[in-house]
Coordinates of C-alpha atoms and ligand atoms in Angstrom, one line a residue:
Chain Q
M1 CA 53.2 -17.0 1.2
N2 CA 54.4 -15.2 -2.0
E3 CA 52.5 -16.8 -4.4
N4 CA 51.4 -13.6 -6.4
K5 CA 54.3 -11.9 -6.9
T6 CA 53.1 -9.2 -9.1
V7 CA 50.0 -6.9 -6.9
V8 CA 49.1 -4.8 -10.4
R9 CA 49.9 -4.9 -13.6
L10 CA 48.8 -2.8 -16.2
E11 CA 49.2 -3.1 -20.2
N12 CA 49.1 -0.5 -22.6
V13 CA 46.3 1.1 -20.9
G14 CA 44.4 4.0 -21.9
L15 CA 42.0 6.5 -20.6
R16 CA 40.1 9.1 -21.8
Y17 CA 37.0 11.1 -19.6
G18 CA 33.6 10.9 -22.6
R19 CA 35.3 12.5 -25.6
G20 CA 38.0 14.0 -24.2
H21 CA 41.6 14.0 -25.0
E22 CA 43.6 10.4 -23.4
V23 CA 44.2 11.4 -19.9
L24 CA 46.4 8.4 -20.0
K25 CA 48.6 7.1 -22.7
D26 CA 49.7 3.7 -23.2
I27 CA 51.0 3.6 -19.4
N28 CA 53.0 0.0 -18.9
L29 CA 53.0 -0.5 -14.7
Q30 CA 54.2 -3.6 -12.8
L31 CA 53.9 -3.3 -8.8
D32 CA 55.1 -5.9 -7.0
A33 CA 54.2 -7.4 -4.0
G34 CA 55.9 -5.5 -1.2
S35 CA 57.0 -2.5 -3.3
F36 CA 56.6 1.2 -2.1
Q37 CA 55.8 3.5 -5.3
F38 CA 56.0 7.5 -5.0
L39 CA 53.4 8.4 -8.3
T40 CA 54.4 12.4 -9.2
G41 CA 54.1 15.0 -11.8
P42 CA 52.7 18.1 -11.8
S43 CA 48.4 18.6 -11.4
G44 CA 46.5 17.4 -13.8
A45 CA 49.0 15.4 -14.7
G46 CA 46.1 11.9 -14.1
K47 CA 47.6 10.5 -11.1
T48 CA 44.1 10.1 -9.5
S49 CA 43.2 8.9 -12.8
L50 CA 45.8 6.6 -12.5
L51 CA 44.8 5.3 -8.9
R52 CA 41.0 5.4 -9.7
L53 CA 42.0 2.9 -12.0
L54 CA 43.5 0.5 -9.6
F55 CA 41.0 0.7 -7.2
L56 CA 38.5 -0.5 -10.3
S57 CA 36.1 2.9 -9.4
L58 CA 37.3 3.3 -13.6
K59 CA 37.4 1.3 -16.7
P60 CA 40.1 1.8 -19.0
T61 CA 39.1 2.4 -22.5
R62 CA 41.8 0.2 -23.7
G63 CA 44.6 -1.7 -22.1
L64 CA 44.8 -4.6 -19.4
I65 CA 44.2 -4.1 -15.9
N66 CA 45.7 -7.8 -13.8
M67 CA 44.8 -7.2 -9.8
F68 CA 46.3 -9.7 -7.7
G69 CA 46.5 -12.5 -10.5
Q70 CA 42.6 -11.3 -12.0
D71 CA 41.9 -9.7 -15.3
V72 CA 39.8 -6.7 -14.0
A73 CA 37.8 -6.5 -17.1
S74 CA 36.7 -10.9 -16.2
I75 CA 35.6 -9.8 -12.8
P76 CA 31.9 -9.8 -11.9
P77 CA 30.2 -7.2 -10.3
A78 CA 29.4 -9.2 -7.2
K79 CA 33.1 -9.9 -6.6
M80 CA 34.1 -6.5 -7.2
P81 CA 33.7 -5.9 -3.0
F82 CA 35.8 -8.5 -2.2
I83 CA 39.0 -7.2 -4.4
R84 CA 37.9 -3.9 -3.0
R85 CA 38.3 -5.2 0.0
R86 CA 41.9 -6.2 -0.3
I87 CA 42.7 -3.0 -1.9
G88 CA 43.0 0.7 1.3
V89 CA 42.7 4.0 -0.5
V90 CA 42.9 7.6 0.7
F91 CA 41.4 10.1 -1.5
Q92 CA 42.2 13.9 -2.1
D93 CA 39.6 14.9 -0.4
F94 CA 39.0 12.4 1.8
R95 CA 35.4 10.9 1.1
L96 CA 34.3 10.7 5.1
L97 CA 31.1 10.0 5.6
D98 CA 29.6 13.2 7.8
H99 CA 27.1 11.8 9.8
L100 CA 29.4 9.3 11.3
T101 CA 31.6 9.8 14.0
T102 CA 35.8 10.3 13.3
F103 CA 35.9 6.3 15.1
Q104 CA 33.0 4.7 12.7
N105 CA 33.9 6.5 10.0
I106 CA 37.7 4.8 10.6
A107 CA 36.1 1.5 11.4
L108 CA 33.5 1.6 8.1
P109 CA 35.9 -1.2 6.3
L110 CA 35.5 -3.9 9.2
R111 CA 31.8 -2.8 9.8
V112 CA 31.1 -3.5 6.1
A113 CA 32.7 -6.9 6.0
G114 CA 30.7 -7.8 8.7
Q115 CA 32.8 -7.9 12.1
K116 CA 30.8 -6.7 15.1
E117 CA 31.9 -3.3 17.2
K118 CA 33.3 -5.8 20.4
Q119 CA 35.7 -7.4 17.7
Y120 CA 37.1 -4.4 16.7
R121 CA 36.4 -1.4 18.7
S122 CA 40.0 -1.5 20.4
D123 CA 42.2 -2.2 17.6
V124 CA 40.2 1.6 16.0
M125 CA 40.8 3.1 18.9
D126 CA 44.1 1.8 19.1
L127 CA 44.9 3.5 15.7
V128 CA 42.9 6.2 16.2
S129 CA 45.3 7.1 19.4
W130 CA 48.6 6.7 16.9
V131 CA 46.7 9.1 13.9
G132 CA 46.8 11.5 17.1
L133 CA 42.9 11.5 17.0
K134 CA 42.3 9.9 20.4
D135 CA 40.5 13.2 21.3
H136 CA 38.2 13.5 18.4
A137 CA 36.8 10.0 18.1
N138 CA 33.3 11.2 19.2
A139 CA 33.6 13.9 16.5
Y140 CA 31.9 14.2 12.9
P141 CA 34.0 15.3 10.4
P142 CA 32.7 19.0 9.6
V143 CA 34.3 19.9 12.3
L144 CA 37.9 19.2 12.1
S145 CA 40.3 20.5 10.5
G146 CA 41.7 19.6 7.2
G147 CA 44.6 17.5 8.5
E148 CA 42.5 15.9 11.4
K149 CA 40.6 15.0 8.1
Q150 CA 43.2 13.5 6.2
R151 CA 44.0 11.5 9.4
A152 CA 41.2 10.0 9.7
A153 CA 41.0 9.4 6.2
I154 CA 44.6 7.6 6.1
A155 CA 43.4 6.1 9.2
R156 CA 40.5 4.2 7.5
A157 CA 42.4 3.4 4.3
V158 CA 45.1 1.1 6.7
I159 CA 42.8 0.0 9.4
T160 CA 42.0 -3.7 7.4
Q161 CA 45.6 -4.2 6.7
P162 CA 45.2 -4.4 2.5
D163 CA 47.5 -6.1 0.7
L164 CA 47.7 -3.0 -2.1
L165 CA 47.1 1.3 -0.2
L166 CA 46.9 3.7 -2.7
A167 CA 47.2 7.2 -1.2
D168 CA 46.4 10.5 -3.4
E169 CA 48.3 13.1 -2.3
P170 CA 47.9 11.9 2.2
T171 CA 50.2 15.0 3.1
G172 CA 48.5 17.5 1.7
N173 CA 46.8 19.0 4.7
V174 CA 49.6 18.5 7.3
D175 CA 52.3 20.0 8.6
P176 CA 56.2 18.8 7.7
D177 CA 56.6 16.7 11.2
L178 CA 52.9 14.9 10.7
A179 CA 53.6 14.0 7.5
L180 CA 56.9 12.4 8.2
R181 CA 55.2 10.5 10.9
L182 CA 52.2 8.9 8.6
L183 CA 55.2 8.1 5.5
R184 CA 56.0 6.3 8.7
L185 CA 52.9 4.9 8.9
F186 CA 52.6 3.7 5.3
A187 CA 56.3 2.5 5.5
E188 CA 55.5 0.2 8.7
L189 CA 52.4 -1.1 6.6
N190 CA 54.5 -1.8 4.2
K191 CA 56.9 -3.6 6.2
L192 CA 53.9 -5.9 7.3
G193 CA 53.7 -6.7 3.4
T194 CA 51.4 -4.2 1.8
T195 CA 52.3 -2.4 -1.7
V196 CA 52.0 1.0 -1.4
V197 CA 51.2 4.0 -4.1
I198 CA 51.4 7.5 -2.6
A199 CA 50.5 9.7 -5.4
T200 CA 51.8 13.7 -4.2
H201 CA 53.8 16.7 -5.3
D202 CA 55.4 16.8 -1.5
T203 CA 59.4 16.9 -3.0
N204 CA 60.1 16.7 0.8
L205 CA 58.1 13.8 1.4
I206 CA 60.2 11.5 -2.0
R207 CA 64.0 12.6 -0.5
N208 CA 62.9 11.8 2.8
S209 CA 63.1 8.7 2.0
D210 CA 64.4 5.7 -0.7
Y211 CA 61.3 4.3 -2.4
N212 CA 60.6 4.0 -6.0
V213 CA 59.9 7.3 -8.0
M214 CA 57.3 7.3 -11.3
E215 CA 56.1 10.7 -13.0
L216 CA 53.7 10.8 -14.6
A217 CA 53.8 13.6 -17.4
N218 CA 51.7 14.0 -20.3
G219 CA 49.7 11.0 -20.2
E220 CA 53.1 9.1 -20.4
L221 CA 54.4 7.1 -16.8
E222 CA 58.6 7.2 -16.8
Y223 CA 60.1 5.5 -14.1
G224 CA 62.5 7.7 -12.1
C225 CA 65.2 6.3 -9.7
Chain T
M1 CA 15.9 -8.6 13.0
A2 CA 19.8 -9.3 12.9
A3 CA 20.8 -7.7 9.8
S4 CA 18.2 -4.4 10.6
K5 CA 21.0 -4.3 13.5
T6 CA 24.0 -4.2 11.7
G7 CA 22.3 -2.8 8.9
T8 CA 20.6 0.6 9.7
G9 CA 22.0 3.9 10.5
L10 CA 24.6 3.6 7.7
L11 CA 22.3 5.9 5.3
P12 CA 21.2 9.0 7.4
R13 CA 17.4 8.9 7.6
S14 CA 17.0 12.5 7.4
Q15 CA 18.1 12.5 3.7
M16 CA 15.6 9.7 2.8
P17 CA 13.0 11.2 0.9
L18 CA 10.6 8.8 2.8
K19 CA 8.1 11.6 3.4
T20 CA 6.6 12.4 0.3
L21 CA 6.7 8.6 -0.2
M22 CA 4.7 7.9 2.7
I23 CA 2.1 10.7 1.5
A24 CA 2.1 9.3 -2.0
M25 CA 1.5 6.0 -0.4
T26 CA -0.8 6.4 2.2
I27 CA -2.8 8.1 -0.4
M28 CA -2.6 4.7 -2.8
C29 CA -3.8 3.1 0.4
Y30 CA -6.5 5.2 1.3
L31 CA -8.0 5.0 -2.5
A32 CA -6.8 0.6 -2.6
S33 CA -9.1 0.6 0.4
L34 CA -12.1 2.3 -0.9
S35 CA -11.9 0.7 -4.0
I36 CA -12.2 -2.8 -1.6
G37 CA -14.9 -1.4 0.7
A38 CA -16.8 -0.7 -2.8
L39 CA -16.1 -4.2 -4.1
V40 CA -17.2 -6.1 -1.0
L41 CA -20.4 -3.3 -0.6
I42 CA -21.0 -4.4 -4.2
N43 CA -20.6 -7.8 -3.8
Q44 CA -23.2 -8.0 -0.6
A45 CA -25.6 -6.0 -2.8
V46 CA -25.9 -7.8 -5.6
D47 CA -25.9 -11.3 -3.3
K48 CA -28.8 -9.2 -1.0
W49 CA -30.9 -8.0 -4.7
S50 CA -30.9 -11.3 -6.3
S51 CA -31.7 -13.8 -3.4
D52 CA -34.5 -11.4 -3.1
I53 CA -35.4 -11.0 -6.3
A54 CA -35.3 -15.4 -6.5
G55 CA -37.2 -16.1 -3.4
E56 CA -40.5 -13.9 -5.1
I57 CA -42.1 -14.2 -8.4
T58 CA -45.1 -12.3 -9.7
I59 CA -47.9 -13.6 -11.9
Q60 CA -49.8 -11.4 -14.2
I61 CA -53.3 -12.1 -15.7
R62 CA -54.4 -10.0 -18.8
Q63 CA -57.7 -8.8 -18.8
L64 CA -58.9 -10.2 -22.3
D65 CA -62.7 -9.5 -23.9
G66 CA -65.7 -11.5 -23.1
K67 CA -64.0 -14.0 -20.6
D68 CA -64.2 -13.6 -17.0
I69 CA -61.3 -12.6 -14.8
E70 CA -61.7 -13.6 -11.1
E71 CA -62.0 -17.4 -13.1
R72 CA -58.6 -17.6 -14.2
V73 CA -57.4 -15.2 -11.1
S74 CA -58.9 -18.6 -8.9
K75 CA -57.9 -21.2 -12.0
A76 CA -54.6 -20.5 -11.9
K77 CA -54.4 -19.8 -8.0
T78 CA -55.2 -23.9 -7.3
L79 CA -52.7 -24.7 -9.9
L80 CA -50.0 -22.6 -9.0
D81 CA -50.9 -23.8 -4.9
Q82 CA -50.1 -28.0 -6.0
V83 CA -46.8 -27.2 -7.7
K84 CA -44.0 -28.3 -5.4
G85 CA -41.3 -25.4 -4.7
V86 CA -44.3 -22.0 -4.2
T87 CA -45.0 -22.1 -0.7
K88 CA -47.9 -19.4 -0.9
V89 CA -49.5 -17.7 -2.9
E90 CA -51.1 -14.6 -2.7
V91 CA -53.7 -13.1 -5.0
L92 CA -53.4 -9.0 -4.9
D93 CA -57.1 -7.3 -4.9
K94 CA -57.8 -5.2 -7.9
T95 CA -56.6 -1.5 -6.6
A96 CA -52.9 -3.7 -5.6
G97 CA -52.3 -3.2 -9.6
A98 CA -53.5 0.2 -9.4
K99 CA -51.5 1.1 -6.9
L100 CA -48.8 0.7 -9.3
L101 CA -50.4 3.4 -11.5
E102 CA -51.3 5.5 -9.1
P103 CA -47.5 7.5 -9.2
W104 CA -48.7 8.5 -13.2
L105 CA -52.4 8.7 -13.1
G106 CA -53.4 9.9 -10.0
K107 CA -55.9 8.7 -7.4
S108 CA -59.3 8.4 -9.8
N109 CA -62.1 6.8 -10.6
I110 CA -60.2 5.9 -14.6
I111 CA -58.1 3.1 -13.0
S112 CA -61.3 1.3 -12.5
E113 CA -62.0 1.4 -15.4
L114 CA -58.9 0.8 -17.1
P115 CA -58.3 -2.8 -18.0
I116 CA -55.4 -3.2 -15.3
P117 CA -53.9 -6.4 -14.9
R118 CA -54.7 -8.9 -11.1
L119 CA -51.0 -9.5 -9.9
L120 CA -50.3 -12.6 -8.0
A121 CA -47.2 -12.6 -5.8
V122 CA -45.7 -16.0 -5.4
T123 CA -43.6 -16.7 -2.7
I124 CA -41.2 -19.7 -4.3
N125 CA -38.7 -22.0 -1.3
R126 CA -35.5 -21.0 -2.4
A127 CA -33.6 -24.7 -1.1
S128 CA -36.1 -25.9 -3.7
P129 CA -37.5 -23.5 -6.3
P130 CA -39.8 -24.7 -9.2
D131 CA -38.6 -25.2 -12.9
F132 CA -39.9 -22.0 -14.2
G133 CA -40.1 -22.6 -17.2
L134 CA -41.9 -25.4 -17.4
L135 CA -44.1 -23.5 -14.4
E136 CA -45.0 -20.6 -17.6
K137 CA -46.0 -23.7 -20.1
Q138 CA -48.8 -25.0 -18.0
L139 CA -49.9 -21.8 -16.4
Q140 CA -50.2 -19.9 -20.4
Q141 CA -51.9 -23.6 -21.7
A142 CA -54.0 -23.4 -18.3
V143 CA -54.8 -19.8 -18.0
K144 CA -55.4 -17.6 -21.2
G145 CA -53.6 -14.4 -21.1
A146 CA -50.9 -15.1 -17.9
S147 CA -48.0 -14.1 -17.9
L148 CA -44.9 -14.8 -15.9
D149 CA -42.4 -12.5 -14.8
T150 CA -39.4 -14.1 -13.0
H151 CA -37.2 -11.1 -12.8
R152 CA -35.0 -12.6 -14.3
R153 CA -34.2 -10.2 -17.0
W154 CA -33.7 -7.9 -14.3
Q155 CA -31.6 -10.3 -12.5
A156 CA -29.8 -10.8 -15.8
E157 CA -29.0 -6.9 -15.7
L158 CA -28.3 -6.5 -12.1
T159 CA -25.6 -9.6 -12.3
R160 CA -23.8 -7.7 -15.3
M161 CA -23.6 -4.6 -13.8
G162 CA -22.8 -5.8 -10.7
T163 CA -20.0 -7.8 -12.8
S164 CA -18.6 -5.3 -14.9
L165 CA -18.3 -2.5 -11.8
K166 CA -16.1 -5.5 -10.0
W167 CA -14.4 -5.4 -13.3
L168 CA -13.8 -2.0 -13.0
G169 CA -13.2 -2.3 -8.7
Y170 CA -10.0 -4.5 -9.7
S171 CA -8.8 -2.3 -12.6
V172 CA -8.6 0.4 -10.2
L173 CA -7.1 -1.6 -7.6
M174 CA -4.7 -3.2 -9.7
L175 CA -3.3 0.5 -11.2
I176 CA -2.8 1.9 -6.9
V177 CA -0.5 -1.0 -7.6
L178 CA 1.3 -0.5 -10.2
S179 CA 1.5 3.0 -9.2
A180 CA 2.7 2.0 -5.9
I181 CA 4.9 0.5 -7.6
A182 CA 6.7 3.4 -9.6
L183 CA 6.4 5.6 -6.8
V184 CA 8.6 3.3 -4.7
I185 CA 10.6 2.7 -7.6
Y186 CA 10.9 6.7 -8.1
A187 CA 11.4 7.3 -4.2
S188 CA 14.3 4.8 -4.4
R189 CA 15.9 6.3 -6.8
S190 CA 15.9 9.9 -5.1
A191 CA 17.0 8.2 -2.1
L192 CA 20.1 7.0 -3.8
E193 CA 20.8 10.2 -5.7
A194 CA 20.6 12.1 -2.0
N195 CA 22.7 10.0 -0.5
R196 CA 24.8 9.5 -3.7
H197 CA 28.4 10.5 -1.7
T198 CA 28.1 7.5 0.8
V199 CA 26.7 4.6 -1.2
E200 CA 30.2 5.7 -3.3
V201 CA 32.4 5.6 0.1
L202 CA 30.7 2.5 0.7
H203 CA 31.8 0.6 -2.2
F204 CA 35.0 2.0 -1.8
V205 CA 35.0 0.1 1.6
G206 CA 34.2 -2.9 0.3
A207 CA 30.2 -2.8 0.4
T208 CA 28.4 -5.6 -1.4
D209 CA 25.0 -4.3 -3.1
P210 CA 23.0 -6.5 -1.1
Y211 CA 24.7 -4.6 2.0
I212 CA 23.8 -1.3 0.2
A213 CA 20.5 -2.3 -0.3
R214 CA 19.8 -3.5 3.2
Q215 CA 20.8 -0.2 4.9
V216 CA 17.8 1.3 2.3
Q217 CA 14.9 -1.0 2.1
W218 CA 13.8 -1.7 5.7
Q219 CA 13.1 2.1 6.0
F220 CA 11.1 1.8 2.8
L221 CA 9.4 -1.3 4.8
L222 CA 8.8 1.1 7.8
A223 CA 7.6 4.0 5.1
G224 CA 5.0 1.3 3.4
L225 CA 3.6 -0.2 6.4
K226 CA 2.7 3.2 8.1
S227 CA 1.2 4.3 5.2
G228 CA -0.9 1.1 4.7
I229 CA -2.0 1.5 8.0
A230 CA -2.6 5.2 7.6
G231 CA -5.1 4.5 4.4
M232 CA -6.6 2.0 5.2
A233 CA -7.9 3.4 8.8
M234 CA -9.1 6.2 6.8
G235 CA -10.8 4.1 4.6
V236 CA -12.4 2.3 7.3
L237 CA -13.2 5.5 9.3
T238 CA -14.6 6.9 5.4
F239 CA -17.2 3.8 5.5
L240 CA -18.3 3.8 8.5
I241 CA -19.3 7.4 8.4
L242 CA -21.2 6.6 4.8
G243 CA -22.8 3.9 7.6
L244 CA -23.9 6.1 10.1
S245 CA -24.9 9.1 8.3
T246 CA -26.6 6.4 5.8
A247 CA -28.3 3.8 8.2
T248 CA -31.2 5.9 8.7
A249 CA -32.7 6.1 5.3
A250 CA -34.4 3.2 3.5
S251 CA -32.7 0.7 3.1
S252 CA -31.6 -0.4 0.2
G253 CA -29.3 -3.2 -1.0
F254 CA -26.0 -0.8 -1.1
V255 CA -26.8 1.2 2.7
E256 CA -27.2 -2.0 4.2
A257 CA -24.8 -3.5 2.7
S258 CA -22.5 -1.0 4.2
Y259 CA -24.1 -0.4 7.0
S260 CA -23.9 -4.3 8.3
L261 CA -19.9 -4.4 6.6
L262 CA -19.4 -2.1 9.8
L263 CA -21.5 -2.3 12.3
G264 CA -21.5 -6.3 12.3
A265 CA -25.0 -7.6 11.3
P266 CA -24.2 -11.1 11.6
E267 CA -23.8 -11.4 7.9
V268 CA -21.4 -9.8 7.9
N269 CA -19.1 -12.4 5.9
Y270 CA -15.2 -11.8 7.5
I271 CA -13.4 -11.9 5.0
S272 CA -13.7 -8.4 4.1
Y273 CA -12.1 -7.7 7.4
M274 CA -9.4 -9.6 5.7
L275 CA -9.3 -7.5 2.8
F276 CA -8.6 -4.4 4.3
F277 CA -5.8 -5.7 6.5
L278 CA -3.9 -6.9 3.6
I279 CA -3.6 -3.3 2.6
P280 CA -0.8 -2.5 4.6
L281 CA 0.7 -6.4 4.5
V282 CA 0.5 -5.5 0.5
A283 CA 1.9 -1.8 1.4
T284 CA 4.7 -2.9 2.7
L285 CA 5.9 -6.0 0.7
I286 CA 5.3 -3.7 -2.7
C287 CA 7.7 -1.3 -0.8
L288 CA 10.1 -3.7 0.5
I289 CA 10.5 -5.3 -2.9
A290 CA 10.2 -2.8 -5.4
A291 CA 12.9 -0.9 -3.3
R292 CA 15.1 -3.5 -3.2
L293 CA 14.7 -4.6 -6.6
A294 CA 15.1 -1.4 -8.0
I295 CA 18.4 -0.3 -5.2
M296 CA 20.5 -3.4 -6.3
R297 CA 19.8 -2.0 -10.1
I298 CA 20.9 0.8 -10.3
L299 CA 24.1 0.3 -8.2
Q300 CA 25.0 -3.0 -10.1
N301 CA 24.8 -0.1 -12.8
A302 CA 26.5 2.1 -10.9
I303 CA 30.1 0.9 -11.7
Ligands
ATP1 N1 36.0 12.7 -14.0 C1 36.5 13.7 -15.0 N2 35.9 13.8 -15.8 C2 36.6 14.4 -17.2 N3 37.6 14.6 -17.0 C3 38.0 14.4 -16.1 C4 37.6 14.4 -14.3 N4 38.8 13.9 -13.4 C5 39.5 13.9 -14.1 N5 39.3 14.4 -15.6 C6 40.8 15.2 -16.0 O1 41.9 14.8 -16.2 C7 42.8 15.2 -16.0 C8 43.4 14.3 -15.3 O2 42.9 14.6 -13.9 P1 43.5 14.2 -12.4 O3 42.9 14.3 -11.6 O4 43.8 12.4 -12.8 O5 44.9 14.9 -12.5 P2 45.7 14.8 -10.9 O6 47.4 14.1 -11.5 O7 45.2 13.7 -10.1 O8 45.8 16.2 -11.1 P3 46.5 17.3 -9.6 O9 47.5 16.6 -9.2 O10 46.0 18.6 -9.1 O11 45.2 16.8 -8.6 C9 42.8 16.4 -16.0 O12 42.8 17.2 -16.8 C10 41.0 16.8 -15.6 O13 40.6 17.5 -15.9
MG2 MG1 44.5 14.3 -7.8

C-alpha cells in the first residue's frame, strides 16, 4: 500500500503576495505518509499561507511542490479537483456555505464527487453525532456558535477520510476539553493512514501530544522536537 | 434530467442576477420577433406586388400629328390578341388616360383637348408569359407611337428595396443575437462574482469545473426559455394588434400581408410561424451555451 511514502515534498519554496516582501522563504519540507505534524509560529508568520500552498489554492513564486509524487506545476487544471479530493482542509475561517444545512455542508465533498445521498446519509449522520452536532444537523451555519461551526468544518474535512488533512487553527473556538476530543479525532484518522498537519497557536494542545512540531518564524521553517 | 437533479441547489437561486438578465433577454426576444415579423411581411408584400405587376402590362399609344389614333389603337389590339400568353386586351376609353391626370388638372375640358395617350390594359397569362422584349419590338414596328410599359422598372426597384430591407432585417437580427450573447456572458460573470465564496468552497472540496458550471447553466437555460416565450408572445401580440387595427384600411400589400400573417389567410406560409417559435429555442440555446462557455472560462482562470 505504501508505494508513495512521501505525501508532500517542498523544495526551496518561496512565496510573495503581489509585490510585497517574501512571506515564505526557502521552505524545505517533507511529509511522510502517516505522519502527524504541528505547525506553529506567531500570528502573521505564514502558517495559513503555507497550508494554502499545500491545498493548491496558491502557486509558489519559486521552488518546487510535489504532492502524492506529482509535480504540482505540471498537473493539468482539469486534474486538480481529483488531487483536492485526496486532501481535507479545515479553514481558519471555516468557509461553510450559509445556504446549506450542517448536514449538507458536511456531506458536500461526497456530493461533489458524485455520490447519492442514499449512499452517504448514515455515514454522515454518524460523524455529525460524533462531533456533537446531531441536534443541529438541519440548522444553517449562521445560527451555529463559533465552536459548532468549527466542528462542522472539521467534519467536512474528514468525511472522505482524505490522504492528507490540513487543519488551520482547528481548535481556536472550542473549550480545552473539546479541543482534546477533536485532537483524538485527528489522531484516529492518522492511525487509519491519513497524513495530518495542524497549524495552531494552542500550546496546550501541543503539550498534550507527542507529535512533531515545526515552527515558522520570519518566513523560515524550523523543526522542533 | 439526472444532471440537474444532483446539480441544482448548490448555488443559491436568490443570488443569481437572473432577473435583470430575463428582463433584458425578453426585450431582445421581442425585438427579434419584430424583426422576424417585419422580414416575413416584407417577403410577402414583395411577392404580392411583383406578382400583381407581372400579371398585367400597359400599352401606351401616343397622339401623333396627322395619324388617326383610333386606327392605331385597333391595330395594336389585333396584334396583341394574336400573341401567345396574352389572355385579355382591354382598350381603355379616352377618359381613362384623362382620369389619371384629374388629380393635377381637375375636371375640365382642357383634358379632352390635350394630346393624352391612349391606354391598353393587357392581361398576361402568368404561367406562360410572352417575351416582353420581342413583343415591344413588334409593337413598335407595327404601330407608330406605341410603347410597352411592363412595370419592369418598378418591379426591379421594389425588388431592390425589398432586398435591402431584408438585409437590414437580417443585420438587425444578427446584432440582437450578438447583444444577447454579450448579455449572457456578462450575467454569467456576475453570477459567479455573486457566488464567489460558494464557488471557492466547491473548488476546495474537489468539485470539477463542469460540475460547478452545471449548477449555474440550468438556471440560465430556464431564464432563456422563459424570456424567449415572453418576448415571442409580446411580438405576436404586437402584430395581432397591428393587423387588426389596419385590417379595415385600404389593402396595400403590407397591411394585407400582416393581416393574413396573423389571421390565417390561406396563403399564409407556416414557415413564418416556425420562425416565431424559433425565438424561444434560440434564446434558450444562447443562454445555455454562452453561459456554459463563459463560466468554464472564468473557472479555469480562477486557479
Ligand atoms: N491574500 C494576501 N494578500 C497579501 N498579503 C497576504 C495575504 N494573505 C496573507 N498575507 C500576508 O502574509 C503574511 C502571512 O499571513 P498568514 O495568514 O499566512 O499568517 P498566519 O501565520 O496564518 O497568521 P495567523 O496565525 O494570524 O493566522 C501576513 O503578513 C499577511 O499580511
Ligand atoms: Mg492563519
